[in-house]
Coordinates of C-alpha atoms in Angstrom, one line a residue:
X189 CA -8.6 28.0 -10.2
X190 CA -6.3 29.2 -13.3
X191 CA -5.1 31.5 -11.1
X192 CA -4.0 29.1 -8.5
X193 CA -2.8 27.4 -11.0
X194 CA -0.5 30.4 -12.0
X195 CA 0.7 30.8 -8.2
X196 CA 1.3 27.5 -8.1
X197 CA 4.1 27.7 -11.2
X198 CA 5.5 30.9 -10.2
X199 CA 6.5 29.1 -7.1
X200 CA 7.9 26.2 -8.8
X201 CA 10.0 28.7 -11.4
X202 CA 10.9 30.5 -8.2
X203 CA 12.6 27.8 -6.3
X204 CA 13.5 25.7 -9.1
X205 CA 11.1 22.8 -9.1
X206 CA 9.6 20.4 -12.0
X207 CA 6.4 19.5 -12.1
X208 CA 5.6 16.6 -14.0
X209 CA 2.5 18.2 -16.0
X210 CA 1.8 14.9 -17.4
X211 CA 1.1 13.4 -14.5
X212 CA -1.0 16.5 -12.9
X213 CA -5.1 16.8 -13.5
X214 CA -8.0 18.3 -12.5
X215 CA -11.2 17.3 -11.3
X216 CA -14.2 19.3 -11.2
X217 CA -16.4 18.4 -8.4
X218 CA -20.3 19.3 -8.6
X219 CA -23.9 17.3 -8.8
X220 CA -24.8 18.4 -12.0
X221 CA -24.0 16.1 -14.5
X222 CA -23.9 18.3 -17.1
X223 CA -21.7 21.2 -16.1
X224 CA -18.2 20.9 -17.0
X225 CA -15.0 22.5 -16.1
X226 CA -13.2 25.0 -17.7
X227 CA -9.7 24.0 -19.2
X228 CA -6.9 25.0 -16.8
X229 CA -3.4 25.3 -18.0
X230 CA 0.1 24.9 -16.0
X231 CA 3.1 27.0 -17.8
X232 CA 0.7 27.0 -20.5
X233 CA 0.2 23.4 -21.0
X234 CA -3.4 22.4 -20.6
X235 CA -4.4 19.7 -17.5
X236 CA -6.6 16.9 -18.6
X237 CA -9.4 17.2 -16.5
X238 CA -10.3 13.4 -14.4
X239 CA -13.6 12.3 -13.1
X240 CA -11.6 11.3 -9.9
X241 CA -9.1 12.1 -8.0
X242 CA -7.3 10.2 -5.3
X243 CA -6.1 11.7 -2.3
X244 CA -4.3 9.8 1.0
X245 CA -5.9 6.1 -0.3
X246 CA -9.4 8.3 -0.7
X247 CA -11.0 8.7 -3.9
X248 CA -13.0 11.6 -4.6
X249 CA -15.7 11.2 -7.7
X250 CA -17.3 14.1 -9.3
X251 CA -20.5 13.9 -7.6
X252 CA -18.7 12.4 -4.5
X253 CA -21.1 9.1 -4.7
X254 CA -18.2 7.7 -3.1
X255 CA -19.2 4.9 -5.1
X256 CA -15.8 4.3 -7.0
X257 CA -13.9 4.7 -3.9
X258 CA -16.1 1.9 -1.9
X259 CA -15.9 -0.5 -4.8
X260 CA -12.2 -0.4 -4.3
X261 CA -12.6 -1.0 -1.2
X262 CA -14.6 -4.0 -1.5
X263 CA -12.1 -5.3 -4.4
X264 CA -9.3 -5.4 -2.1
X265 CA -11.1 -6.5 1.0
X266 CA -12.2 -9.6 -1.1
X267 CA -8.4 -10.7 -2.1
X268 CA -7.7 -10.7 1.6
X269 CA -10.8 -12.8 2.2
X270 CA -9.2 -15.4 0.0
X271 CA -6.0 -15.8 2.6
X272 CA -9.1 -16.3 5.5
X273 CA -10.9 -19.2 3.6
X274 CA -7.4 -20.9 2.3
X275 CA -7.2 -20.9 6.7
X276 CA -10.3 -22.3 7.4
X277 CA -12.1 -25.4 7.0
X278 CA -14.9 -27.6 8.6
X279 CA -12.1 -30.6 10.2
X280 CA -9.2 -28.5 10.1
X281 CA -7.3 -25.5 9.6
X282 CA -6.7 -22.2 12.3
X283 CA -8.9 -22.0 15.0
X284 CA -11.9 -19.4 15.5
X285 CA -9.5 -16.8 17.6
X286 CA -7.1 -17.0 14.9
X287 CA -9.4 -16.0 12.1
X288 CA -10.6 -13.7 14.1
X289 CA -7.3 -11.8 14.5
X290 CA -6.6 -12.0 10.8
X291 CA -10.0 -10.9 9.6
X292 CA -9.5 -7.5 12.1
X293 CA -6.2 -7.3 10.9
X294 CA -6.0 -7.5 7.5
X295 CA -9.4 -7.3 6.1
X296 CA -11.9 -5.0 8.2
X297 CA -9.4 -2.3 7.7
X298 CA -10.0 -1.8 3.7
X299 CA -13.7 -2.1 4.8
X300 CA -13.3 1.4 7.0
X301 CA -10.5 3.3 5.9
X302 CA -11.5 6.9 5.1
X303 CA -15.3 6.3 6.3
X304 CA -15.9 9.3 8.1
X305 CA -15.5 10.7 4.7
X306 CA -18.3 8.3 2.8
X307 CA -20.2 7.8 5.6
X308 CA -22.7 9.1 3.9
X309 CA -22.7 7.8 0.5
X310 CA -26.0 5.3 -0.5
X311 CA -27.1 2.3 1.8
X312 CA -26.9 0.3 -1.3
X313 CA -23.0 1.1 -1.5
X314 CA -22.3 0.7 1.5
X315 CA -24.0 -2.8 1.7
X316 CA -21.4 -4.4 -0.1
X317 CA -18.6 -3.2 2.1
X318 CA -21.5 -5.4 4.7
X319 CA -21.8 -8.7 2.7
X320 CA -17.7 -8.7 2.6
X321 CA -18.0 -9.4 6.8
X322 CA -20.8 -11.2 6.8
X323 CA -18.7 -13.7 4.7
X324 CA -15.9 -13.4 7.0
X325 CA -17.6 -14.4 9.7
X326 CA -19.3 -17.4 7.9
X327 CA -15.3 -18.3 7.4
X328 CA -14.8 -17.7 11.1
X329 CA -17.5 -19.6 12.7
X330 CA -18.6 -22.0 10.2
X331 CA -22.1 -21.0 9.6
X332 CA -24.2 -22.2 7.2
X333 CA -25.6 -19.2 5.0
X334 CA -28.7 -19.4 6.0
X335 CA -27.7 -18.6 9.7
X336 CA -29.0 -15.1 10.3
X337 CA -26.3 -12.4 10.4
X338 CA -27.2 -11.2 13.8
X339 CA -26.9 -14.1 15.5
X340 CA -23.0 -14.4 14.1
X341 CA -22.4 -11.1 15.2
X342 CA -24.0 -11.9 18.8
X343 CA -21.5 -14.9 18.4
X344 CA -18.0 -13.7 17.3
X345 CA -18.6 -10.7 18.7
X346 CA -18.2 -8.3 16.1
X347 CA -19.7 -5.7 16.0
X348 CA -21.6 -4.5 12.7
X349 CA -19.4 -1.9 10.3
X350 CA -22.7 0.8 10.3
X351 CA -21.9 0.9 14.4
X352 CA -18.3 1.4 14.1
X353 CA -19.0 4.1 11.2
X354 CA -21.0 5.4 13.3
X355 CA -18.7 5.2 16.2
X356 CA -16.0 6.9 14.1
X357 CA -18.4 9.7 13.0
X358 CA -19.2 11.6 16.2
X359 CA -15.4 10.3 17.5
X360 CA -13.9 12.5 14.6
X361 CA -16.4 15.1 15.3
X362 CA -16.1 15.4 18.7
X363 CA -12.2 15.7 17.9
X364 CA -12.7 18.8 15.5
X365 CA -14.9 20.4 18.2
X366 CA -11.7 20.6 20.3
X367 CA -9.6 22.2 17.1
X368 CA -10.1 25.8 17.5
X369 CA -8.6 27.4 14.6
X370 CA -10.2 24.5 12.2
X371 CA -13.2 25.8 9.7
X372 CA -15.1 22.3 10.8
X373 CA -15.8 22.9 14.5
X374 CA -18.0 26.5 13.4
X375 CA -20.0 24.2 11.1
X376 CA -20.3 21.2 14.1
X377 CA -21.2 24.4 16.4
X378 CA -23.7 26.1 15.2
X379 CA -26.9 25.4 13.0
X380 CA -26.7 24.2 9.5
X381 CA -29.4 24.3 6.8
X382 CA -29.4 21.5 4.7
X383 CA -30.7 22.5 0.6
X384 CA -29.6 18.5 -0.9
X385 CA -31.4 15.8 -0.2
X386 CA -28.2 14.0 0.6
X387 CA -26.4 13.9 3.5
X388 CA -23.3 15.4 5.0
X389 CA -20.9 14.9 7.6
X390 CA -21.6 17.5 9.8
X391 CA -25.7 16.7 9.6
X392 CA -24.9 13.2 10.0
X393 CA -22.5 13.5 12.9
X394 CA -25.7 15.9 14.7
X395 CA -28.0 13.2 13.9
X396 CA -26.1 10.7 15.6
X397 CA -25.0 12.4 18.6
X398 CA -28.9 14.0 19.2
X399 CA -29.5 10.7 21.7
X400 CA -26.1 11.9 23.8
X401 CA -26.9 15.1 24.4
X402 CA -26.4 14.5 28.2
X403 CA -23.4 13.2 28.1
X404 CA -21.7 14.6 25.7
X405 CA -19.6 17.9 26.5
X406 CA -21.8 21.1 25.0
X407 CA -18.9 23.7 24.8
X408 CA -15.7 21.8 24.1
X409 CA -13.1 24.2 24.9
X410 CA -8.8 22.8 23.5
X411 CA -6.5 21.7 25.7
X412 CA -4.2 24.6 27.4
X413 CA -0.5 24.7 27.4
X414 CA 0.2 23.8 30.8
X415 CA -2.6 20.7 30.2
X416 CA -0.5 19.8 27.6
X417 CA 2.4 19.7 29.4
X418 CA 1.2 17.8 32.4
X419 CA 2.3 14.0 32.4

């Protein structure tokens, strides 16, 4: 790492750019709580060294939990869940299309951004991004609480978030298949031993695409150029 680190400045000295040190961190990322990262400098000034690090709306913890990234996500959902019940009510207020359309506008979308990523992260994290729609669609139908959640869904319809991150999982991996230069569709390919106990991407998107075999293309070969160029 120091020596990308070192590339990294002799590029900047080379072509005349500033990098705002201050601003610039590491983050070592491992499951061993107890190992630590060694102290890597930029133009000999030292990085402090994070316990995440956010990348494209995504943050990455140590561990990769995903835990600080889905709380986030729930934080930000619920402010937007606020705008849905100022809209609703029992005698008046927007109708059950319109919450509808604001709920899968505005709030389902913090709920799933990035989830192909933390997927995977604990059932117990990923049941608070749940509760956050299953009180949105109390809001949009006007059931009581103790109305099962199923029978809202059924209702509405929408369908639950662990289907569409689902959905999303063997979508993306179906699309790296097709990428044949990317270092993702030799791992989706071929067969992977799994030493953790947890979960990845590529053993969850195997999992889930087991029951498809039969319909799903076995040797994905990309598009050509003249493909490409047909209308």
């Amino acid at each position: 790492m120091q020596q990308a680190a070192d590339r990294l400045n002799a590029w900047a000295e080379d072509w005349c750019v500033s990098i705002n040190k201050k601003k610039s961190s590491t983050t070592l990322f491992t499951l061993s709580p107890k190992q630590k990262a060694g102290t890597i400098r930029l133009g000999g000034t030292p990085l402090r060294e994070d316990e995440e690090a956010t990348y494209l709306g995504v943050t990455f913890d140590r561990r990769q939990t995903w835990k600080p990234h889905i709380a986030q996500a729930e934080t930000k959902a619920r402010r937007k869940l606020a705008i849905l019940r100022k809209l609703a009510g029992t005698t008046w207020g927007a109708n059950e299309k319109i919450l509808k359309t604001v709920y899968q506008g505005i709030i389902r979308p913090h709920l799933e951004y990035g989830s192909t990523a933390w997927s995977t992260s604990a059932k117990t994290n990923l049941q608070t991004l749940d509760r956050v729609q299953n009180q949105a669609l109390r809001l949009i139908t006007g059931a009581m609480k103790s109305t099962p959640i199923k029978e809202i869904e059924k209702l509405t319809p929408i369908q639950p978030l662990c289907q569409r991150r689902e959905a999303k999982t063997m979508v993306q991996a179906e699309k790296l298949k097709c990428l044949p230069n990317h270092p993702m569709k030799h791992r989706l390919s071929n067969l992977t031993k799994n030493r953790l106990k947890r979960s990845s991407f590529v053993h969850e998107s195997k999992r889930l695409s087991r029951p498809y075999r039969e319909v799903l293309p076995q040797n994905t070969l990309p598009l050509t150029q003249e493909e490409e160029e047909t209308p």
